[in-house]
Tab-separated table of C-alpha atoms and ligand atoms in Angstrom:
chain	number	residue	atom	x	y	z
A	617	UNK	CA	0.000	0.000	0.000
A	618	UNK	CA	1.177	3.528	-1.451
A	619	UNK	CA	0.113	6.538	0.184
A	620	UNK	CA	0.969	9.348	-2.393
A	621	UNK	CA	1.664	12.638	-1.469
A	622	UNK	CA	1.013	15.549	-4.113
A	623	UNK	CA	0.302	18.474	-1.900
A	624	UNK	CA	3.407	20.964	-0.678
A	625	UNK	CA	5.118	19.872	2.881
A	626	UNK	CA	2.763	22.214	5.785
A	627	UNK	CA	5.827	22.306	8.996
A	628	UNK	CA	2.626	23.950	10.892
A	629	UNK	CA	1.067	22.057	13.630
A	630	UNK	CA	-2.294	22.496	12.181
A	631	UNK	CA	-5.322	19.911	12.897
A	632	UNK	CA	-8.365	21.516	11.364
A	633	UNK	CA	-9.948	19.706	9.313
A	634	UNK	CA	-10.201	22.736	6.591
A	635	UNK	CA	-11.283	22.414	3.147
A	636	UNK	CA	-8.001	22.087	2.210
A	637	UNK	CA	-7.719	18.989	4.454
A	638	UNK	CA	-11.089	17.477	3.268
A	639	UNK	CA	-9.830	17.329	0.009
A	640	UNK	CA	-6.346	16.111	-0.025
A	641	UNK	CA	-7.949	13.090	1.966
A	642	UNK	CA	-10.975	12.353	0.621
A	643	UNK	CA	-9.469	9.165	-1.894
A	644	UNK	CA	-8.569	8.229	1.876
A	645	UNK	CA	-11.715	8.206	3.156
A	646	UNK	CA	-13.095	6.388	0.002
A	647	UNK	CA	-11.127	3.315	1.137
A	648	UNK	CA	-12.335	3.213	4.713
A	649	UNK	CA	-15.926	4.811	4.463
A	650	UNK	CA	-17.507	1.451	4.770
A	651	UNK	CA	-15.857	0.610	8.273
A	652	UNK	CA	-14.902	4.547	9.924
A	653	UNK	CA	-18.096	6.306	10.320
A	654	UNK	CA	-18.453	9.806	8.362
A	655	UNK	CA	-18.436	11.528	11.588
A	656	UNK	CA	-15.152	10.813	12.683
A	657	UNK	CA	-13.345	11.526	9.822
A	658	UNK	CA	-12.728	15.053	10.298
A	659	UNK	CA	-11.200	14.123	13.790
A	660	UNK	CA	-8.656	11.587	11.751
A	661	UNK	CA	-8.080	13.611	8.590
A	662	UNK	CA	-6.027	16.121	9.690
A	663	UNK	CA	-4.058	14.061	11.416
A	664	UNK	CA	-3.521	11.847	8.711
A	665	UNK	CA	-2.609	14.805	6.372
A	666	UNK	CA	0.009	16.534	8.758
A	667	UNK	CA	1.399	12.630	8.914
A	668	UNK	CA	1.905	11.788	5.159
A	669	UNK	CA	3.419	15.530	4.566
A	670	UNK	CA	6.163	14.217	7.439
A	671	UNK	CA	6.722	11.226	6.092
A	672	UNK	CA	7.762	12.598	2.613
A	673	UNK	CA	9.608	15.551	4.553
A	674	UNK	CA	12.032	13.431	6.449
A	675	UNK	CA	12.041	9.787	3.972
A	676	UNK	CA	9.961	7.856	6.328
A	677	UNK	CA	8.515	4.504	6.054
A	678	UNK	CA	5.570	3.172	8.156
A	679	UNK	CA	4.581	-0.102	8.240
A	680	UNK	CA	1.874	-1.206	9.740
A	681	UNK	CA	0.995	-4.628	10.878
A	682	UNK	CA	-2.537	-6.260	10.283
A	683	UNK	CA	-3.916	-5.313	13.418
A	684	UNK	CA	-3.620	-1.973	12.823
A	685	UNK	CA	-7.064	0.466	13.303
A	686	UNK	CA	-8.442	1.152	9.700
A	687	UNK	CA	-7.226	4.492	9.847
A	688	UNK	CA	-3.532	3.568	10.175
A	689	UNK	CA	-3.649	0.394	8.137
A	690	UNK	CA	-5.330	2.137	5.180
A	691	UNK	CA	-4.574	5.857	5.859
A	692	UNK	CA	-1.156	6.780	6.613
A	693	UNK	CA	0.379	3.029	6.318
A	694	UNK	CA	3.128	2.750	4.040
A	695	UNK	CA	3.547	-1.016	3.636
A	696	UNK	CA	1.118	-3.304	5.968
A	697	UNK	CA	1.027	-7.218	6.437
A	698	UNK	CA	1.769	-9.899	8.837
A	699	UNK	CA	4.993	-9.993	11.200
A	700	UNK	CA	6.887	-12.095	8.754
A	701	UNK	CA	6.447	-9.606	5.778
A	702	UNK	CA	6.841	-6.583	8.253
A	703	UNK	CA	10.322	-8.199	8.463
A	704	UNK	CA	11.179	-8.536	5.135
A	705	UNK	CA	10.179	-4.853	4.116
A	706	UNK	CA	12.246	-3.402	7.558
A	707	UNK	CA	15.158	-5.390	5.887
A	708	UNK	CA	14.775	-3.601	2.287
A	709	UNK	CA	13.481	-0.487	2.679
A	710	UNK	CA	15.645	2.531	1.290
A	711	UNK	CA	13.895	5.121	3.889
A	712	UNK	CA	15.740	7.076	6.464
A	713	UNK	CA	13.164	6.209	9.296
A	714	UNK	CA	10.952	3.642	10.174
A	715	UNK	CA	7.875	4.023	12.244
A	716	UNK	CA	6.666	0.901	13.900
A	717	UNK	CA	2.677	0.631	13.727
A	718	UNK	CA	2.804	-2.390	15.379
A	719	UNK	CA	4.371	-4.267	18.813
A	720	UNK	CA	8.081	-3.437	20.177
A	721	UNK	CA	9.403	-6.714	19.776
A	722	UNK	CA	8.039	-5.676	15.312
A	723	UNK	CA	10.408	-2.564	15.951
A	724	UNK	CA	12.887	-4.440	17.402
A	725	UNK	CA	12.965	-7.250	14.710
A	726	UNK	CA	13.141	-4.015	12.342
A	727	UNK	CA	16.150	-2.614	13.964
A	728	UNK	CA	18.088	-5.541	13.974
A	729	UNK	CA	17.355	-6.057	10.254
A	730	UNK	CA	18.561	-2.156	9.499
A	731	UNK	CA	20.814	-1.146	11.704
A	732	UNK	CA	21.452	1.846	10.443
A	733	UNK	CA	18.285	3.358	10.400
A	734	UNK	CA	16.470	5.405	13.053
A	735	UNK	CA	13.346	2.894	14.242
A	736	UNK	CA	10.796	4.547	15.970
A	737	UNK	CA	7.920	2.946	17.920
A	738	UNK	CA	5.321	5.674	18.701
A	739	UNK	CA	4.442	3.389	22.335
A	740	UNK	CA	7.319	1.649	24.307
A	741	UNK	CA	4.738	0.072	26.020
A	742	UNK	CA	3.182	-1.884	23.040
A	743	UNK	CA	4.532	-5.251	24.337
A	744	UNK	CA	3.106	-8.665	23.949
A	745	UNK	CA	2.410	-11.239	26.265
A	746	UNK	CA	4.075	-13.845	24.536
A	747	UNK	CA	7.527	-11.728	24.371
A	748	UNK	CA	6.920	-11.364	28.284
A	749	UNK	CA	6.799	-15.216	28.985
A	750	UNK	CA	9.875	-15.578	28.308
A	751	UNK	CA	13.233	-14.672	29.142
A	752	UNK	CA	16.688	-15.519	27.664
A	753	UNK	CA	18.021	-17.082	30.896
A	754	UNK	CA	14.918	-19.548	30.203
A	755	UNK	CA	16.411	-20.466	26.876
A	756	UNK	CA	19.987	-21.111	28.303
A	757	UNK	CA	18.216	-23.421	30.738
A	758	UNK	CA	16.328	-25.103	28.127
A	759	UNK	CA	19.443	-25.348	25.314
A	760	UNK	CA	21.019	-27.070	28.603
A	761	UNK	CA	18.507	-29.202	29.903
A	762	UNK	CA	18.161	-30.324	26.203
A	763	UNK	CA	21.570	-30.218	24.513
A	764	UNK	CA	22.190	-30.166	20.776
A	765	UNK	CA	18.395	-29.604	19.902
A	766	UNK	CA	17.932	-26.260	17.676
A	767	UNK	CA	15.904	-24.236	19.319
A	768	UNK	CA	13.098	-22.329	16.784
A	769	UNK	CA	11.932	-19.042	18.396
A	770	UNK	CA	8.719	-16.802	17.147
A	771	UNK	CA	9.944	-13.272	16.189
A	772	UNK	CA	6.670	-12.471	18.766
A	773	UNK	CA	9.728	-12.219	21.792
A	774	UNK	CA	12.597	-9.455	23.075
A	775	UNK	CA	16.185	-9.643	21.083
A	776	UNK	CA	17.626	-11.279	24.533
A	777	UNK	CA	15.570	-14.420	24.017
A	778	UNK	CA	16.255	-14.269	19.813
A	779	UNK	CA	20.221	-14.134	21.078
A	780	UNK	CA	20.213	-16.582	23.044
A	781	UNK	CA	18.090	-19.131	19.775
A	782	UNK	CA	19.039	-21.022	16.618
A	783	UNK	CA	16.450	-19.234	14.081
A	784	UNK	CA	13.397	-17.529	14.547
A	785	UNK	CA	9.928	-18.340	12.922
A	786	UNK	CA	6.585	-16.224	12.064
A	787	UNK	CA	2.751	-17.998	12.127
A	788	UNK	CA	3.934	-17.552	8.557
A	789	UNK	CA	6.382	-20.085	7.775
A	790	UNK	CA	6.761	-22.004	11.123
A	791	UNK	CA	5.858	-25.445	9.172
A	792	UNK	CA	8.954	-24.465	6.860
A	793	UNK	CA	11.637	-23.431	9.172
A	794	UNK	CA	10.881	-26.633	11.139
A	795	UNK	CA	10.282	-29.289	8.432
A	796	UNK	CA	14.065	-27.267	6.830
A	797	UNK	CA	15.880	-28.039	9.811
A	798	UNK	CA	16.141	-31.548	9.012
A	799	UNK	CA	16.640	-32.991	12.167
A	800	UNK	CA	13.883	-34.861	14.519
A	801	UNK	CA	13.750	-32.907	17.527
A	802	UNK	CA	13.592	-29.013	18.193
A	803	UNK	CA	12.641	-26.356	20.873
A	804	UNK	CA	9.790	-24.612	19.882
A	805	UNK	CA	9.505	-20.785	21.725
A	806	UNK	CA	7.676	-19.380	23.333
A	807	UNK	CA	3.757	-19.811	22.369
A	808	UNK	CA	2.471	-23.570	23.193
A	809	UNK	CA	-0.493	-23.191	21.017
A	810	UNK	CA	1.911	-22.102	17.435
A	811	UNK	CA	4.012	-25.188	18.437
A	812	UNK	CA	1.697	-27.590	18.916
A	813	UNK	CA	-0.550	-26.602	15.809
A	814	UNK	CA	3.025	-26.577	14.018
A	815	UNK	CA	3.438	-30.226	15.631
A	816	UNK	CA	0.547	-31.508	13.665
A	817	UNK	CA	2.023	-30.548	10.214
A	818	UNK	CA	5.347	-32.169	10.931
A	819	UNK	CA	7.145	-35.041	11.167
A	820	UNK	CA	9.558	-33.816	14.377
A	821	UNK	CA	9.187	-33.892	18.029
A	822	UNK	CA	8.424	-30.516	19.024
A	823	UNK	CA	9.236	-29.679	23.054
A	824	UNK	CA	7.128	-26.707	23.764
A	825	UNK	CA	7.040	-23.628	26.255
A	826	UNK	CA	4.227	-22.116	27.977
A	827	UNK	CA	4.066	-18.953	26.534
A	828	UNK	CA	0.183	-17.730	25.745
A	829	UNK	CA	-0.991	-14.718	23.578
A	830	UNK	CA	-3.507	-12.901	25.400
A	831	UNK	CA	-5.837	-12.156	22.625
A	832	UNK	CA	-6.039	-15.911	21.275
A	833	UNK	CA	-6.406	-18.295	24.233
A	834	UNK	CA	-9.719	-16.507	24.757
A	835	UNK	CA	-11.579	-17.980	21.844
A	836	UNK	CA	-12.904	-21.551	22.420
A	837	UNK	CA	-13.747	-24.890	20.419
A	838	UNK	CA	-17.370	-24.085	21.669
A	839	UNK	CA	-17.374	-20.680	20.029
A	840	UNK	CA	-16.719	-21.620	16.960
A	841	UNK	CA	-19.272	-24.146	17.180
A	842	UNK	CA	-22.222	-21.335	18.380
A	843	UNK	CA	-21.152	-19.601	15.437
A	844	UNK	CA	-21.666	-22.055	13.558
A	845	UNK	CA	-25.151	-23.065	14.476
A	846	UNK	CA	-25.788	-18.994	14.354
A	847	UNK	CA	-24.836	-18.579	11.238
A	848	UNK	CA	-24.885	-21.590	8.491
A	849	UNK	CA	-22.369	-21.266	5.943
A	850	UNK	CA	-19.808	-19.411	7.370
A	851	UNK	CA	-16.508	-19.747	6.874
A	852	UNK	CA	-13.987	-20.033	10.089
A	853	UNK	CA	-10.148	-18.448	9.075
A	854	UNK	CA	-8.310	-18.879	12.653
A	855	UNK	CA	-4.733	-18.158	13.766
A	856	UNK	CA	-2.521	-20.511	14.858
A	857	UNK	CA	-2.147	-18.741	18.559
A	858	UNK	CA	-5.104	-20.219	18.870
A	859	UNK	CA	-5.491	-23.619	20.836
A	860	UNK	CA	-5.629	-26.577	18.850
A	861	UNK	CA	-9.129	-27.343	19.611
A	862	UNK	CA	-9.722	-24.011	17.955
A	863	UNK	CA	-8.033	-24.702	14.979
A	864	UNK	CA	-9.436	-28.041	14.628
A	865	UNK	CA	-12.561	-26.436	14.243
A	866	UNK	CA	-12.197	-24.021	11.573
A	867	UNK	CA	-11.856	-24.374	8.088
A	868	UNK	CA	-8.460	-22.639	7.738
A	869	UNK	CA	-5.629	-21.942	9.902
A	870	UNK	CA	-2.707	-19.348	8.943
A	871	UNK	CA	-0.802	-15.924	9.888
A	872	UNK	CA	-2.479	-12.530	9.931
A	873	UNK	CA	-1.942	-11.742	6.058
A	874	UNK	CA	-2.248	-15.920	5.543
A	875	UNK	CA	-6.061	-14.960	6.455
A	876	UNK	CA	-6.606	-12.083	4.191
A	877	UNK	CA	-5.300	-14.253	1.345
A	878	UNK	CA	-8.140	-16.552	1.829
A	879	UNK	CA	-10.490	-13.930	1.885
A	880	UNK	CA	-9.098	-12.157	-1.161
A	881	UNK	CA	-9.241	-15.660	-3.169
A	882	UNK	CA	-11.880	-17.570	-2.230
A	883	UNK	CA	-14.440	-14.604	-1.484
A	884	UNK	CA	-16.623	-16.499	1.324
A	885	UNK	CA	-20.116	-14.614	1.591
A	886	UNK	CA	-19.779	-14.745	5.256
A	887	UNK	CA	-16.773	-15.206	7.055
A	888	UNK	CA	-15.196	-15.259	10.433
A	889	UNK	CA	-11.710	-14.138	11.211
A	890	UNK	CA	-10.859	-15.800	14.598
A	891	UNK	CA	-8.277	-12.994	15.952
A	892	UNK	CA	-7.629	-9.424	16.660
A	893	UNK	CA	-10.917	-7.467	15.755
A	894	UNK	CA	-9.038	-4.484	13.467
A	895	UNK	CA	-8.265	-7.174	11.180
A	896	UNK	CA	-11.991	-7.816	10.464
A	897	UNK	CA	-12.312	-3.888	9.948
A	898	UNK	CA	-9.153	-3.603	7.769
A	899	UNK	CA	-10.417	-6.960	5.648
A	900	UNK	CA	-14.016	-5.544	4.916
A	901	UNK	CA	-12.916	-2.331	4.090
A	902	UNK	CA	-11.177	-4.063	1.062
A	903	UNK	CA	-14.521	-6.632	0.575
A	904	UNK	CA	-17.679	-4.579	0.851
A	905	UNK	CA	-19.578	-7.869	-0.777
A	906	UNK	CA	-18.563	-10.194	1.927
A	907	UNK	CA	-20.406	-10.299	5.587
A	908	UNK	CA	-18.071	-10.260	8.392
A	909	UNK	CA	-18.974	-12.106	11.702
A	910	UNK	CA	-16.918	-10.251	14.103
A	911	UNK	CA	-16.713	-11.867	17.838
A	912	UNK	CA	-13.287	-10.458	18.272
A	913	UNK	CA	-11.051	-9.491	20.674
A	914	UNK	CA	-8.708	-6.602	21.059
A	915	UNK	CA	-5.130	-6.248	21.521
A	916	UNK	CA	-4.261	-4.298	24.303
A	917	UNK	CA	-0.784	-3.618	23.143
A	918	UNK	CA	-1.462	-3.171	19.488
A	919	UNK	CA	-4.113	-0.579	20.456
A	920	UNK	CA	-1.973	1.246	22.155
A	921	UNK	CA	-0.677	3.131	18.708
A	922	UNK	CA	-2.752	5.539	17.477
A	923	UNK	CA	-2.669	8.796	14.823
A	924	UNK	CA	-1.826	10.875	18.162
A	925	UNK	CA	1.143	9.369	19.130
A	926	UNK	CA	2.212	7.949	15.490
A	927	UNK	CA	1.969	11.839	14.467
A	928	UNK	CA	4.334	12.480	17.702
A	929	UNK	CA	6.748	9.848	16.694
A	930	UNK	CA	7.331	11.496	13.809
A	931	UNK	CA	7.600	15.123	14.943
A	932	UNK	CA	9.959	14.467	17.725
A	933	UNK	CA	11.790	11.357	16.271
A	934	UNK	CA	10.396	9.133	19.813
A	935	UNK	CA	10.556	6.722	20.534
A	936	UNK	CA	13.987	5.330	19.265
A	937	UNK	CA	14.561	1.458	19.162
A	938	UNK	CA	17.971	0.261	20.474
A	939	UNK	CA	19.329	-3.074	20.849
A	940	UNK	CA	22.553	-3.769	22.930
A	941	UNK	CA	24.991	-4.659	20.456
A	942	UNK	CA	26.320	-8.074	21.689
A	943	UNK	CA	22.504	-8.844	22.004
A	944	UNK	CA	21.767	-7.278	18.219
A	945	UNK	CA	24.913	-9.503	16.853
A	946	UNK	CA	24.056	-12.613	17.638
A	947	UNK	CA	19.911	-11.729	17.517
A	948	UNK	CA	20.179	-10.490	13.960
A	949	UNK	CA	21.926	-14.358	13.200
A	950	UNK	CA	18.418	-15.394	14.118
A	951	UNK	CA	15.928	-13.056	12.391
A	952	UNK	CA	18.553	-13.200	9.352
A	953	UNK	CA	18.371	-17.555	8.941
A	954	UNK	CA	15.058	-17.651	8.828
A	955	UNK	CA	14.762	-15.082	5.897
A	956	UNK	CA	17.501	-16.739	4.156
A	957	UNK	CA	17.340	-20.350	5.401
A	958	UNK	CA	19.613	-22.385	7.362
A	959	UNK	CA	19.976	-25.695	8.560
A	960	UNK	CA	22.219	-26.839	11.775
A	961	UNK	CA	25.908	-27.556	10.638
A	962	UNK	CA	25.389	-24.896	8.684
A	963	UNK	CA	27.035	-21.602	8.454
B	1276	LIG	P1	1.209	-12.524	12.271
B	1276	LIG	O1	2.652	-12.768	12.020
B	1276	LIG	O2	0.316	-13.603	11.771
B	1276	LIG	O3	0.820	-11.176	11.741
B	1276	LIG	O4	0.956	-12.528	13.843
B	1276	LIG	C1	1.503	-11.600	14.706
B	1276	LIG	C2	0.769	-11.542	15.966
B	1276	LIG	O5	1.211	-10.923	16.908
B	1276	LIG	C3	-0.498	-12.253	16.047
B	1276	LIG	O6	-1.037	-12.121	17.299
B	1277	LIG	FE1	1.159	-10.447	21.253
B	1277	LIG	FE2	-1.221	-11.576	21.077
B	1277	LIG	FE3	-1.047	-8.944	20.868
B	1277	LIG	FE4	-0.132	-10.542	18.883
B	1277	LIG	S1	-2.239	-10.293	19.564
B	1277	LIG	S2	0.922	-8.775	19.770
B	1277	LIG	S3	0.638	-12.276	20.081
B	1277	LIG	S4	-0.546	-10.177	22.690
């Protein structure tokens, strides 16, 4: 996603939403009209115009992830997707700055992949509760209390804990770092839900840790079931941080972006997206035709970002992500395998 800008830079601090305003964002509002009520608009727009102008004035990126509000995913978003394509863009981006729309351990994954770039994350205290389950004197218990076994962590923890492992994985290509490892036994970190799922698609014995995302362990085999009998028809997309009895219940299981995919190709007429609730609102927006069920839950950290403070990152270049640089060395090794592949006895 391209937001273009074609108006003159505006260095004023100006949020009325003037005529001016209105009109320079109005092919905005055409993409979220069907999800952000007309009435709020001219709270967002302004915001949203002094945003884009800073972007262009200083070369900066942002990238939002999936669970974004509309507004950010589809207003002042740069490049948006899953964790695992966040990743990938942080790594080849030619901006000067990049503005995290998304959790600290996303900003952190971005500084390690461009290191010389200023990261900004508009809320240090957009954690996760998966990162926070887990520490890196955990995994140096683990690597000993299990020697020799490659230990896979999700990119959903802090650099320490990425140090400290073999390669990292996303909900995105967990099944594919594993199954390329080649070997019969690994450490799966930190969420026990991803690794078990993951379990089922492999061949290998997966030991697991009991790291939980707060957002997913709510939804239950029996809701998808009352959904079910509510609605006839629809179509159940769940994330893999879901339990497996979850997942066993729906018709598709796969990363943020892995569900928006399915939507985009297979066009259900009624769907259910069993995650984050923005997601729903950023799908729709793109699918007018299709009826979204929507018992969702929200992500306290991910909420946390906002135009307000996104708009403030930018102005005051806050708040900077930086990784120790013994930790960044040997996390980078991580984050860097599993976008290039590796196997162990590898270099
Ligand atoms: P994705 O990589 O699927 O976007 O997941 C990230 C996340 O935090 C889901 O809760
Ligand atoms: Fe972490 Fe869950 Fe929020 Fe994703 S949704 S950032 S896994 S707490």
């Amino acid at each position: 996603m391209n937001v273009v800008n074609t108006v003159p830079i505006n260095t004023s601090r100006d949020l009325r939403f003037t005529s001016e305003v209105e009109q320079h964002t109005a092919h905005l509002y055409a993409k979220v009209s069907k999800v952000i009520p007309e009435v709020e608009w001219p709270i967002f727009a302004p915001m949203i115009h002094r945003i884009n102008h800073l972007k262009a004035e200083k070369n900066a990126v942002i990238l939002g992830h999936n669970y974004m509000t509309p507004e950010i995913f589809h207003c002042v978003a740069d490049f948006a997707g899953d964790s695992l394509a966040l990743a990938r863009h942080a790594a080849s981006t030619d901006a000067d700055i990049i503005v995290m729309a998304g959790v600290h351990f996303m900003a952190e994954t971005a500084k390690l992949l461009s290191p010389d770039k200023k990261v900004l994350i508009p809320d240090m205290d957009a954690g996760c509760t998966l990162a926070e389950s887990i520490t890196g004197e955990d995994v140096r218990k683990l690597k000993a209390q299990y020697p020799g076994v490659p230990v896979v962590t999700y990119v959903n923890t802090s650099a320490d804990v990425k140090a400290e492992s073999d390669i990292c994985c996303t909900s995105g290509n967990a099944v594919e770092i594993i199954e390329g490892l080649g070997v019969p036994r690994v450490i799966m970190l930190p969420d026990e839900y991803l690794a078990l799922n993951t379990a089922k698609k492999v061949k290998q014995e997966i030991i697991t840790w009991k790291g939980r995302c707060v957002v997913h362990e709510m939804f239950t085999a029996e809701d998808i079931r009352v959904m079910r009998t509510d609605h006839p028809g629809i179509v159940v997309l769940a994330h893999p941080e879901c339990s497996p009895e979850v997942i066993d219940e729906a018709d598709y299981s796969g990363s943020t972006s892995g569900m928006a995919g399915y939507v985009a190709k297979y066009k259900p007429a009624k769907v259910v997206l069993v995650t984050e609730c923005s997601m729903s609102d950023n799908v729709a927006a793109e699918h007018p035709d299709i009826d979204f069920v929507r018992p969702c839950n929200l992500c306290p950290f991910m909420k946390k970002i906002e135009l307000s403070n996104i708009l403030t990152s930018l102005e005051s270049d806050q708040h900077q992500v930086l990784i120790d640089e013994a930790v960044a060395v040997r996390a980078r090794v991580s984050v860097e395998r599993m976008l290039t592949g590796w196997a162990p006895g590898s270099a």
